[in-house]
């Protein structure tokens, strides 16, 4: 449900107007150093990280972006990150991203769950499960 795969960047289509990928409490990761810093912050603060590997040209990613921002505002006990697979190609490859969006759930830098695709109910369900495991779920 709702996957995008790598595209040829030479097609000239730039259709990322009007969709806000970063908002609420979503932090855009722009480098490996930025990633390391955010993971250190999360570990220090006892937060679970949700890392959204996405692309501006991906229709399902664009559809899910406002919902992801909304979730970040609702659940301040989690850290929401956004990684653009085209900006951080090598980094994304190191995470074996085959489709966008791909969400990783990380605790102390280690993967505890994963979701591939723009599935709002499943994303919400996984977040609820993570919050339950932390003992601080709030609707």
mmCIF file of N, CA and C in Angstrom:
data_model
loop_
_atom_site.group_PDB
_atom_site.id
_atom_site.type_symbol
_atom_site.label_atom_id
_atom_site.label_comp_id
_atom_site.label_asym_id
_atom_site.label_seq_id
_atom_site.Cartn_x
_atom_site.Cartn_y
_atom_site.Cartn_z
ATOM 1 N N UNK A 1 0.835 -1.190 0.000
ATOM 2 C CA UNK A 1 0.000 0.000 0.000
ATOM 3 C C UNK A 1 0.877 1.248 0.000
ATOM 4 N N UNK A 2 0.813 2.051 -1.041
ATOM 5 C CA UNK A 2 1.491 3.329 -1.098
ATOM 6 C C UNK A 2 2.999 3.263 -0.999
ATOM 7 N N UNK A 3 3.687 2.710 -1.989
ATOM 8 C CA UNK A 3 5.143 2.680 -2.016
ATOM 9 C C UNK A 3 5.614 3.480 -3.222
ATOM 10 N N UNK A 4 6.764 4.109 -3.075
ATOM 11 C CA UNK A 4 7.450 4.694 -4.216
ATOM 12 C C UNK A 4 8.819 4.047 -4.289
ATOM 13 N N UNK A 5 9.320 3.889 -5.488
ATOM 14 C CA UNK A 5 10.633 3.331 -5.681
ATOM 15 C C UNK A 5 11.501 4.386 -6.322
ATOM 16 N N UNK A 6 12.799 4.176 -6.313
ATOM 17 C CA UNK A 6 13.723 5.155 -6.870
ATOM 18 C C UNK A 6 13.305 5.558 -8.273
ATOM 19 N N UNK A 7 13.551 6.809 -8.579
ATOM 20 C CA UNK A 7 13.214 7.277 -9.921
ATOM 21 C C UNK A 7 14.447 7.864 -10.569
ATOM 22 N N UNK A 8 14.367 8.025 -11.852
ATOM 23 C CA UNK A 8 15.441 8.649 -12.602
ATOM 24 C C UNK A 8 15.364 10.151 -12.356
ATOM 25 N N UNK A 9 16.421 10.705 -11.755
ATOM 26 C CA UNK A 9 16.406 12.128 -11.402
ATOM 27 C C UNK A 9 16.523 13.035 -12.622
ATOM 28 N N UNK A 10 16.810 12.463 -13.788
ATOM 29 C CA UNK A 10 17.000 13.292 -14.972
ATOM 30 C C UNK A 10 15.689 13.608 -15.691
ATOM 31 N N UNK A 11 14.562 13.191 -15.117
ATOM 32 C CA UNK A 11 13.296 13.415 -15.830
ATOM 33 C C UNK A 11 12.806 14.857 -15.730
ATOM 34 N N UNK A 12 13.463 15.654 -14.874
ATOM 35 C CA UNK A 12 13.140 17.072 -14.813
ATOM 36 C C UNK A 12 11.871 17.412 -14.070
ATOM 37 N N UNK A 13 11.091 16.455 -13.674
ATOM 38 C CA UNK A 13 9.838 16.737 -12.971
ATOM 39 C C UNK A 13 10.147 17.130 -11.535
ATOM 40 N N UNK A 14 9.707 18.309 -11.161
ATOM 41 C CA UNK A 14 9.891 18.777 -9.789
ATOM 42 C C UNK A 14 8.524 19.167 -9.271
ATOM 43 N N UNK A 15 7.868 18.244 -8.590
ATOM 44 C CA UNK A 15 6.482 18.483 -8.201
ATOM 45 C C UNK A 15 6.322 18.533 -6.689
ATOM 46 N N UNK A 16 7.305 19.143 -5.992
ATOM 47 C CA UNK A 16 7.210 19.153 -4.542
ATOM 48 C C UNK A 16 6.625 20.462 -4.006
ATOM 49 N N UNK A 17 6.009 21.246 -4.870
ATOM 50 C CA UNK A 17 5.408 22.493 -4.411
ATOM 51 C C UNK A 17 4.207 22.221 -3.506
ATOM 52 N N UNK A 18 4.053 23.081 -2.531
ATOM 53 C CA UNK A 18 2.862 23.100 -1.666
ATOM 54 C C UNK A 18 2.725 21.967 -0.660
ATOM 55 N N UNK A 19 3.665 21.040 -0.612
ATOM 56 C CA UNK A 19 3.582 19.999 0.417
ATOM 57 C C UNK A 19 4.683 20.260 1.436
ATOM 58 N N UNK A 20 4.269 20.428 2.674
ATOM 59 C CA UNK A 20 5.212 20.686 3.753
ATOM 60 C C UNK A 20 5.592 19.357 4.391
ATOM 61 N N UNK A 21 6.838 18.949 4.201
ATOM 62 C CA UNK A 21 7.294 17.681 4.758
ATOM 63 C C UNK A 21 7.743 17.845 6.210
ATOM 64 N N UNK A 22 8.205 19.047 6.555
ATOM 65 C CA UNK A 22 8.687 19.293 7.907
ATOM 66 C C UNK A 22 7.792 20.321 8.567
ATOM 67 N N UNK A 23 7.301 19.982 9.725
ATOM 68 C CA UNK A 23 6.452 20.870 10.492
ATOM 69 C C UNK A 23 6.210 20.227 11.831
ATOM 70 N N UNK A 24 5.453 20.881 12.684
ATOM 71 C CA UNK A 24 5.213 20.317 14.002
ATOM 72 C C UNK A 24 6.531 20.083 14.703
ATOM 73 N N UNK A 25 6.742 18.877 15.198
ATOM 74 C CA UNK A 25 7.993 18.517 15.870
ATOM 75 C C UNK A 25 8.828 17.557 15.032
ATOM 76 N N UNK A 26 8.707 17.655 13.721
ATOM 77 C CA UNK A 26 9.500 16.819 12.817
ATOM 78 C C UNK A 26 10.828 17.530 12.555
ATOM 79 N N UNK A 27 11.916 16.800 12.745
ATOM 80 C CA UNK A 27 13.253 17.349 12.532
ATOM 81 C C UNK A 27 13.818 16.775 11.241
ATOM 82 N N UNK A 28 14.239 17.654 10.351
ATOM 83 C CA UNK A 28 14.838 17.212 9.089
ATOM 84 C C UNK A 28 16.303 16.877 9.328
ATOM 85 N N UNK A 29 16.707 15.698 8.915
ATOM 86 C CA UNK A 29 18.104 15.271 9.043
ATOM 87 C C UNK A 29 18.803 15.594 7.728
ATOM 88 N N UNK A 30 19.873 16.379 7.814
ATOM 89 C CA UNK A 30 20.544 16.838 6.599
ATOM 90 C C UNK A 30 21.944 16.268 6.430
ATOM 91 N N UNK A 31 22.423 15.511 7.435
ATOM 92 C CA UNK A 31 23.765 14.917 7.343
ATOM 93 C C UNK A 31 23.870 13.761 8.331
ATOM 94 N N UNK A 32 24.900 12.954 8.146
ATOM 95 C CA UNK A 32 25.162 11.846 9.073
ATOM 96 C C UNK A 32 25.437 12.399 10.477
ATOM 97 N N UNK A 33 26.120 13.529 10.548
ATOM 98 C CA UNK A 33 26.423 14.159 11.834
ATOM 99 C C UNK A 33 25.143 14.602 12.524
ATOM 100 N N UNK A 34 24.222 15.155 11.748
ATOM 101 C CA UNK A 34 22.923 15.583 12.265
ATOM 102 C C UNK A 34 22.173 14.365 12.824
ATOM 103 N N UNK A 35 22.189 13.260 12.085
ATOM 104 C CA UNK A 35 21.563 11.999 12.511
ATOM 105 C C UNK A 35 22.143 11.552 13.859
ATOM 106 N N UNK A 36 23.481 11.514 13.936
ATOM 107 C CA UNK A 36 24.144 11.076 15.166
ATOM 108 C C UNK A 36 23.770 11.963 16.349
ATOM 109 N N UNK A 37 23.691 13.266 16.096
ATOM 110 C CA UNK A 37 23.328 14.212 17.156
ATOM 111 C C UNK A 37 21.900 13.963 17.642
ATOM 112 N N UNK A 38 20.973 13.767 16.712
ATOM 113 C CA UNK A 38 19.567 13.530 17.086
ATOM 114 C C UNK A 38 19.426 12.217 17.856
ATOM 115 N N UNK A 39 20.132 11.176 17.431
ATOM 116 C CA UNK A 39 20.067 9.900 18.150
ATOM 117 C C UNK A 39 20.657 10.021 19.551
ATOM 118 N N UNK A 40 21.711 10.812 19.689
ATOM 119 C CA UNK A 40 22.292 11.053 21.019
ATOM 120 C C UNK A 40 21.311 11.792 21.918
ATOM 121 N N UNK A 41 20.644 12.808 21.353
ATOM 122 C CA UNK A 41 19.628 13.552 22.112
ATOM 123 C C UNK A 41 18.509 12.626 22.570
ATOM 124 N N UNK A 42 18.041 11.786 21.652
ATOM 125 C CA UNK A 42 16.944 10.866 21.970
ATOM 126 C C UNK A 42 17.354 9.904 23.082
ATOM 127 N N UNK A 43 18.556 9.381 23.002
ATOM 128 C CA UNK A 43 19.047 8.451 24.016
ATOM 129 C C UNK A 43 19.137 9.157 25.367
ATOM 130 N N UNK A 44 19.684 10.359 25.364
ATOM 131 C CA UNK A 44 19.827 11.141 26.593
ATOM 132 C C UNK A 44 18.462 11.416 27.224
ATOM 133 N N UNK A 45 17.473 11.730 26.380
ATOM 134 C CA UNK A 45 16.145 12.110 26.870
ATOM 135 C C UNK A 45 15.197 10.916 27.024
ATOM 136 N N UNK A 46 15.677 9.714 26.715
ATOM 137 C CA UNK A 46 14.840 8.524 26.837
ATOM 138 C C UNK A 46 13.706 8.471 25.820
ATOM 139 N N UNK A 47 13.946 9.053 24.648
ATOM 140 C CA UNK A 47 12.912 9.082 23.604
ATOM 141 C C UNK A 47 13.154 7.992 22.564
ATOM 142 N N UNK A 48 12.068 7.453 22.053
ATOM 143 C CA UNK A 48 12.141 6.543 20.913
ATOM 144 C C UNK A 48 12.064 7.394 19.649
ATOM 145 N N UNK A 49 12.865 7.027 18.669
ATOM 146 C CA UNK A 49 12.955 7.774 17.418
ATOM 147 C C UNK A 49 12.110 7.097 16.347
ATOM 148 N N UNK A 50 11.370 7.915 15.608
ATOM 149 C CA UNK A 50 10.691 7.433 14.406
ATOM 150 C C UNK A 50 11.366 8.148 13.242
ATOM 151 N N UNK A 51 12.061 7.376 12.424
ATOM 152 C CA UNK A 51 12.795 7.933 11.290
ATOM 153 C C UNK A 51 12.027 7.637 10.007
ATOM 154 N N UNK A 52 11.618 8.686 9.329
ATOM 155 C CA UNK A 52 10.838 8.598 8.095
ATOM 156 C C UNK A 52 11.774 8.838 6.908
ATOM 157 N N UNK A 53 12.108 7.770 6.182
ATOM 158 C CA UNK A 53 12.898 7.894 4.959
ATOM 159 C C UNK A 53 11.911 8.146 3.829
ATOM 160 N N UNK A 54 12.014 9.330 3.225
ATOM 161 C CA UNK A 54 10.982 9.822 2.330
ATOM 162 C C UNK A 54 11.609 10.485 1.112
ATOM 163 N N UNK A 55 10.767 10.936 0.193
ATOM 164 C CA UNK A 55 11.236 11.669 -0.983
ATOM 165 C C UNK A 55 10.178 12.688 -1.386
ATOM 166 N N UNK A 56 10.625 13.872 -1.800
ATOM 167 C CA UNK A 56 9.687 14.937 -2.149
ATOM 168 C C UNK A 56 8.840 14.594 -3.368
ATOM 169 N N UNK A 57 9.360 13.742 -4.260
ATOM 170 C CA UNK A 57 8.636 13.384 -5.491
ATOM 171 C C UNK A 57 7.672 12.222 -5.291
ATOM 172 N N UNK A 58 7.683 11.611 -4.116
ATOM 173 C CA UNK A 58 6.898 10.402 -3.847
ATOM 174 C C UNK A 58 5.472 10.781 -3.431
ATOM 175 N N UNK A 59 4.496 10.402 -4.243
ATOM 176 C CA UNK A 59 3.095 10.724 -3.953
ATOM 177 C C UNK A 59 2.616 10.243 -2.592
ATOM 178 N N UNK A 60 2.811 8.956 -2.246
ATOM 179 C CA UNK A 60 2.389 8.488 -0.925
ATOM 180 C C UNK A 60 3.096 9.216 0.225
ATOM 181 N N UNK A 61 4.370 9.587 0.027
ATOM 182 C CA UNK A 61 5.097 10.341 1.055
ATOM 183 C C UNK A 61 4.444 11.708 1.247
ATOM 184 N N UNK A 62 4.116 12.337 0.139
ATOM 185 C CA UNK A 62 3.477 13.656 0.180
ATOM 186 C C UNK A 62 2.111 13.577 0.865
ATOM 187 N N UNK A 63 1.386 12.488 0.588
ATOM 188 C CA UNK A 63 0.064 12.303 1.196
ATOM 189 C C UNK A 63 0.190 12.138 2.713
ATOM 190 N N UNK A 64 1.231 11.440 3.150
ATOM 191 C CA UNK A 64 1.389 11.120 4.567
ATOM 192 C C UNK A 64 2.055 12.237 5.372
ATOM 193 N N UNK A 65 2.745 13.158 4.712
ATOM 194 C CA UNK A 65 3.525 14.190 5.407
ATOM 195 C C UNK A 65 2.716 14.980 6.440
ATOM 196 N N UNK A 66 1.516 15.485 6.107
ATOM 197 C CA UNK A 66 0.763 16.242 7.118
ATOM 198 C C UNK A 66 0.374 15.384 8.331
ATOM 199 N N UNK A 67 0.065 14.113 8.096
ATOM 200 C CA UNK A 67 -0.291 13.195 9.176
ATOM 201 C C UNK A 67 0.911 12.947 10.086
ATOM 202 N N UNK A 68 2.086 12.789 9.484
ATOM 203 C CA UNK A 68 3.325 12.577 10.243
ATOM 204 C C UNK A 68 3.614 13.800 11.126
ATOM 205 N N UNK A 69 3.416 14.987 10.568
ATOM 206 C CA UNK A 69 3.597 16.229 11.341
ATOM 207 C C UNK A 69 2.602 16.296 12.495
ATOM 208 N N UNK A 70 1.368 15.923 12.214
ATOM 209 C CA UNK A 70 0.313 15.912 13.235
ATOM 210 C C UNK A 70 0.675 14.937 14.367
ATOM 211 N N UNK A 71 1.149 13.758 14.017
ATOM 212 C CA UNK A 71 1.570 12.776 15.022
ATOM 213 C C UNK A 71 2.705 13.334 15.880
ATOM 214 N N UNK A 72 3.610 14.067 15.261
ATOM 215 C CA UNK A 72 4.757 14.617 16.001
ATOM 216 C C UNK A 72 4.299 15.645 17.038
ATOM 217 N N UNK A 73 3.221 16.344 16.734
ATOM 218 C CA UNK A 73 2.691 17.335 17.682
ATOM 219 C C UNK A 73 1.961 16.647 18.834
ATOM 220 N N UNK A 74 1.298 15.526 18.528
ATOM 221 C CA UNK A 74 0.534 14.786 19.541
ATOM 222 C C UNK A 74 1.422 14.027 20.510
ATOM 223 N N UNK A 75 2.557 13.558 20.019
ATOM 224 C CA UNK A 75 3.382 12.629 20.799
ATOM 225 C C UNK A 75 4.786 13.203 21.030
ATOM 226 N N UNK A 76 4.878 14.167 21.924
ATOM 227 C CA UNK A 76 6.152 14.838 22.173
ATOM 228 C C UNK A 76 7.150 13.949 22.917
ATOM 229 N N UNK A 77 6.692 12.789 23.403
ATOM 230 C CA UNK A 77 7.612 11.864 24.079
ATOM 231 C C UNK A 77 8.417 11.038 23.069
ATOM 232 N N UNK A 78 8.111 11.211 21.784
ATOM 233 C CA UNK A 78 8.850 10.540 20.712
ATOM 234 C C UNK A 78 9.606 11.587 19.905
ATOM 235 N N UNK A 79 10.668 11.176 19.236
ATOM 236 C CA UNK A 79 11.396 12.077 18.345
ATOM 237 C C UNK A 79 11.107 11.664 16.904
ATOM 238 N N UNK A 80 10.579 12.595 16.118
ATOM 239 C CA UNK A 80 10.209 12.343 14.719
ATOM 240 C C UNK A 80 11.269 12.955 13.804
ATOM 241 N N UNK A 81 11.886 12.122 12.981
ATOM 242 C CA UNK A 81 12.915 12.573 12.047
ATOM 243 C C UNK A 81 12.456 12.341 10.612
ATOM 244 N N UNK A 82 12.960 13.170 9.714
ATOM 245 C CA UNK A 82 12.680 13.042 8.286
ATOM 246 C C UNK A 82 14.006 13.011 7.547
ATOM 247 N N UNK A 83 14.192 11.983 6.745
ATOM 248 C CA UNK A 83 15.397 11.841 5.944
ATOM 249 C C UNK A 83 14.981 11.788 4.478
ATOM 250 N N UNK A 84 15.470 12.733 3.682
ATOM 251 C CA UNK A 84 15.187 12.742 2.249
ATOM 252 C C UNK A 84 16.184 11.801 1.575
ATOM 253 N N UNK A 85 15.667 10.722 0.991
ATOM 254 C CA UNK A 85 16.536 9.700 0.399
ATOM 255 C C UNK A 85 17.370 10.237 -0.763
ATOM 256 N N UNK A 86 16.920 11.307 -1.401
ATOM 257 C CA UNK A 86 17.685 11.888 -2.503
ATOM 258 C C UNK A 86 18.798 12.803 -1.996
ATOM 259 N N UNK A 87 18.578 13.445 -0.851
ATOM 260 C CA UNK A 87 19.613 14.309 -0.267
ATOM 261 C C UNK A 87 20.702 13.488 0.409
ATOM 262 N N UNK A 88 20.298 12.399 1.053
ATOM 263 C CA UNK A 88 21.246 11.553 1.788
ATOM 264 C C UNK A 88 21.241 10.144 1.189
ATOM 265 N N UNK A 89 21.629 10.054 -0.061
ATOM 266 C CA UNK A 89 21.561 8.800 -0.810
ATOM 267 C C UNK A 89 22.396 7.694 -0.170
ATOM 268 N N UNK A 90 23.654 7.973 0.128
ATOM 269 C CA UNK A 90 24.525 6.946 0.704
ATOM 270 C C UNK A 90 24.017 6.509 2.072
ATOM 271 N N UNK A 91 23.601 7.465 2.865
ATOM 272 C CA UNK A 91 23.080 7.152 4.195
ATOM 273 C C UNK A 91 21.823 6.282 4.086
ATOM 274 N N UNK A 92 20.922 6.647 3.186
ATOM 275 C CA UNK A 92 19.690 5.879 2.987
ATOM 276 C C UNK A 92 20.008 4.468 2.512
ATOM 277 N N UNK A 93 20.983 4.349 1.624
ATOM 278 C CA UNK A 93 21.400 3.034 1.132
ATOM 279 C C UNK A 93 21.913 2.171 2.281
ATOM 280 N N UNK A 94 22.617 2.792 3.227
ATOM 281 C CA UNK A 94 23.147 2.033 4.365
ATOM 282 C C UNK A 94 22.019 1.479 5.245
ATOM 283 N N UNK A 95 20.821 2.047 5.136
ATOM 284 C CA UNK A 95 19.650 1.553 5.863
ATOM 285 C C UNK A 95 18.817 0.616 4.989
ATOM 286 N N UNK A 96 19.309 0.310 3.794
ATOM 287 C CA UNK A 96 18.667 -0.634 2.884
ATOM 288 C C UNK A 96 17.240 -0.206 2.521
ATOM 289 N N UNK A 97 17.087 1.073 2.203
ATOM 290 C CA UNK A 97 15.776 1.602 1.820
ATOM 291 C C UNK A 97 15.478 1.162 0.397
ATOM 292 N N UNK A 98 14.393 0.432 0.225
ATOM 293 C CA UNK A 98 13.997 -0.076 -1.098
ATOM 294 C C UNK A 98 12.756 0.629 -1.624
ATOM 295 N N UNK A 99 11.998 1.269 -0.724
ATOM 296 C CA UNK A 99 10.780 1.976 -1.115
ATOM 297 C C UNK A 99 10.547 3.114 -0.121
ATOM 298 N N UNK A 100 9.839 4.129 -0.581
ATOM 299 C CA UNK A 100 9.481 5.231 0.310
ATOM 300 C C UNK A 100 7.971 5.338 0.388
ATOM 301 N N UNK A 101 7.446 5.753 1.527
ATOM 302 C CA UNK A 101 8.180 5.994 2.763
ATOM 303 C C UNK A 101 8.513 4.695 3.486
ATOM 304 N N UNK A 102 9.627 4.722 4.211
ATOM 305 C CA UNK A 102 9.990 3.645 5.127
ATOM 306 C C UNK A 102 10.228 4.275 6.492
ATOM 307 N N UNK A 103 9.587 3.724 7.493
ATOM 308 C CA UNK A 103 9.700 4.238 8.859
ATOM 309 C C UNK A 103 10.470 3.228 9.707
ATOM 310 N N UNK A 104 11.472 3.717 10.419
ATOM 311 C CA UNK A 104 12.189 2.893 11.389
ATOM 312 C C UNK A 104 11.877 3.416 12.772
ATOM 313 N N UNK A 105 11.646 2.516 13.695
ATOM 314 C CA UNK A 105 11.425 2.849 15.095
ATOM 315 C C UNK A 105 12.682 2.415 15.832
ATOM 316 N N UNK A 106 13.338 3.361 16.504
ATOM 317 C CA UNK A 106 14.634 3.102 17.117
ATOM 318 C C UNK A 106 14.626 3.434 18.606
ATOM 319 N N UNK A 107 15.208 2.549 19.385
ATOM 320 C CA UNK A 107 15.401 2.798 20.819
ATOM 321 C C UNK A 107 16.887 2.652 21.094
ATOM 322 N N UNK A 108 17.477 3.683 21.660
ATOM 323 C CA UNK A 108 18.925 3.700 21.906
ATOM 324 C C UNK A 108 19.706 3.387 20.630
ATOM 325 N N UNK A 109 19.197 3.875 19.499
ATOM 326 C CA UNK A 109 19.872 3.703 18.221
ATOM 327 C C UNK A 109 19.655 2.355 17.556
ATOM 328 N N UNK A 110 18.927 1.453 18.209
ATOM 329 C CA UNK A 110 18.688 0.112 17.668
ATOM 330 C C UNK A 110 17.257 0.000 17.142
ATOM 331 N N UNK A 111 17.102 -0.655 15.998
ATOM 332 C CA UNK A 111 15.780 -0.827 15.397
ATOM 333 C C UNK A 111 14.913 -1.739 16.261
ATOM 334 N N UNK A 112 13.707 -1.255 16.589
ATOM 335 C CA UNK A 112 12.749 -2.080 17.329
ATOM 336 C C UNK A 112 11.516 -2.398 16.488
ATOM 337 N N UNK A 113 11.344 -1.656 15.378
ATOM 338 C CA UNK A 113 10.221 -1.922 14.478
ATOM 339 C C UNK A 113 10.472 -1.200 13.164
ATOM 340 N N UNK A 114 9.651 -1.542 12.165
ATOM 341 C CA UNK A 114 9.795 -0.958 10.826
ATOM 342 C C UNK A 114 8.444 -1.012 10.127
ATOM 343 N N UNK A 115 8.185 -0.014 9.297
ATOM 344 C CA UNK A 115 6.973 0.026 8.474
ATOM 345 C C UNK A 115 7.354 0.552 7.102
ATOM 346 N N UNK A 116 6.969 -0.176 6.067
ATOM 347 C CA UNK A 116 7.202 0.275 4.695
ATOM 348 C C UNK A 116 5.852 0.598 4.077
ATOM 349 N N UNK A 117 5.734 1.823 3.542
ATOM 350 C CA UNK A 117 4.504 2.230 2.878
ATOM 351 C C UNK A 117 3.741 3.288 3.653
ATOM 352 N N UNK A 118 2.856 3.972 2.942
ATOM 353 C CA UNK A 118 2.075 5.073 3.514
ATOM 354 C C UNK A 118 0.767 4.541 4.079
ATOM 355 N N UNK A 119 0.872 3.792 5.151
ATOM 356 C CA UNK A 119 -0.289 3.162 5.766
ATOM 357 C C UNK A 119 -0.586 3.879 7.090
ATOM 358 N N UNK A 120 -1.486 4.866 7.046
ATOM 359 C CA UNK A 120 -1.789 5.671 8.239
ATOM 360 C C UNK A 120 -2.230 4.832 9.432
ATOM 361 N N UNK A 121 -3.213 3.912 9.269
ATOM 362 C CA UNK A 121 -3.649 3.131 10.435
ATOM 363 C C UNK A 121 -2.518 2.289 11.033
ATOM 364 N N UNK A 122 -1.684 1.712 10.197
ATOM 365 C CA UNK A 122 -0.584 0.883 10.694
ATOM 366 C C UNK A 122 0.477 1.737 11.390
ATOM 367 N N UNK A 123 0.748 2.922 10.857
ATOM 368 C CA UNK A 123 1.702 3.835 11.491
ATOM 369 C C UNK A 123 1.191 4.236 12.870
ATOM 370 N N UNK A 124 -0.091 4.592 12.939
ATOM 371 C CA UNK A 124 -0.700 4.957 14.225
ATOM 372 C C UNK A 124 -0.636 3.776 15.202
ATOM 373 N N UNK A 125 -0.919 2.585 14.707
ATOM 374 C CA UNK A 125 -0.905 1.381 15.545
ATOM 375 C C UNK A 125 0.500 1.117 16.106
ATOM 376 N N UNK A 126 1.509 1.264 15.267
ATOM 377 C CA UNK A 126 2.878 1.035 15.718
ATOM 378 C C UNK A 126 3.301 2.091 16.736
ATOM 379 N N UNK A 127 2.891 3.334 16.523
ATOM 380 C CA UNK A 127 3.216 4.394 17.487
ATOM 381 C C UNK A 127 2.529 4.113 18.819
ATOM 382 N N UNK A 128 1.270 3.709 18.769
ATOM 383 C CA UNK A 128 0.544 3.358 19.993
ATOM 384 C C UNK A 128 1.259 2.222 20.723
ATOM 385 N N UNK A 129 1.711 1.217 19.981
ATOM 386 C CA UNK A 129 2.436 0.102 20.581
ATOM 387 C C UNK A 129 3.729 0.545 21.241
ATOM 388 N N UNK A 130 4.454 1.442 20.577
ATOM 389 C CA UNK A 130 5.701 1.965 21.124
ATOM 390 C C UNK A 130 5.417 2.748 22.412
ATOM 391 N N UNK A 131 4.386 3.590 22.370
ATOM 392 C CA UNK A 131 4.036 4.380 23.553
ATOM 393 C C UNK A 131 3.586 3.475 24.692
ATOM 394 N N UNK A 132 2.830 2.440 24.386
ATOM 395 C CA UNK A 132 2.401 1.480 25.411
ATOM 396 C C UNK A 132 3.607 0.821 26.051
ATOM 397 N N UNK A 133 4.586 0.458 25.231
ATOM 398 C CA UNK A 133 5.785 -0.211 25.762
ATOM 399 C C UNK A 133 6.592 0.729 26.652
ATOM 400 N N UNK A 134 6.450 2.033 26.411
ATOM 401 C CA UNK A 134 7.150 3.024 27.237
ATOM 402 C C UNK A 134 6.353 3.335 28.502
ATOM 403 N N UNK A 135 5.089 2.917 28.519
ATOM 404 C CA UNK A 135 4.259 3.161 29.685
ATOM 405 C C UNK A 135 3.722 4.574 29.789
ATOM 406 N N UNK A 136 3.706 5.293 28.670
ATOM 407 C CA UNK A 136 3.207 6.672 28.743
ATOM 408 C C UNK A 136 2.326 7.026 27.544
ATOM 409 N N UNK A 137 1.424 6.149 27.177
ATOM 410 C CA UNK A 137 0.514 6.442 26.079
ATOM 411 C C UNK A 137 -0.534 7.452 26.517
ATOM 412 N N UNK A 138 -0.655 8.503 25.714
ATOM 413 C CA UNK A 138 -1.691 9.518 25.946
ATOM 414 C C UNK A 138 -2.423 9.740 24.651
ATOM 415 N N UNK A 139 -3.732 9.698 24.691
ATOM 416 C CA UNK A 139 -4.527 9.939 23.473
ATOM 417 C C UNK A 139 -4.569 11.405 23.183
#
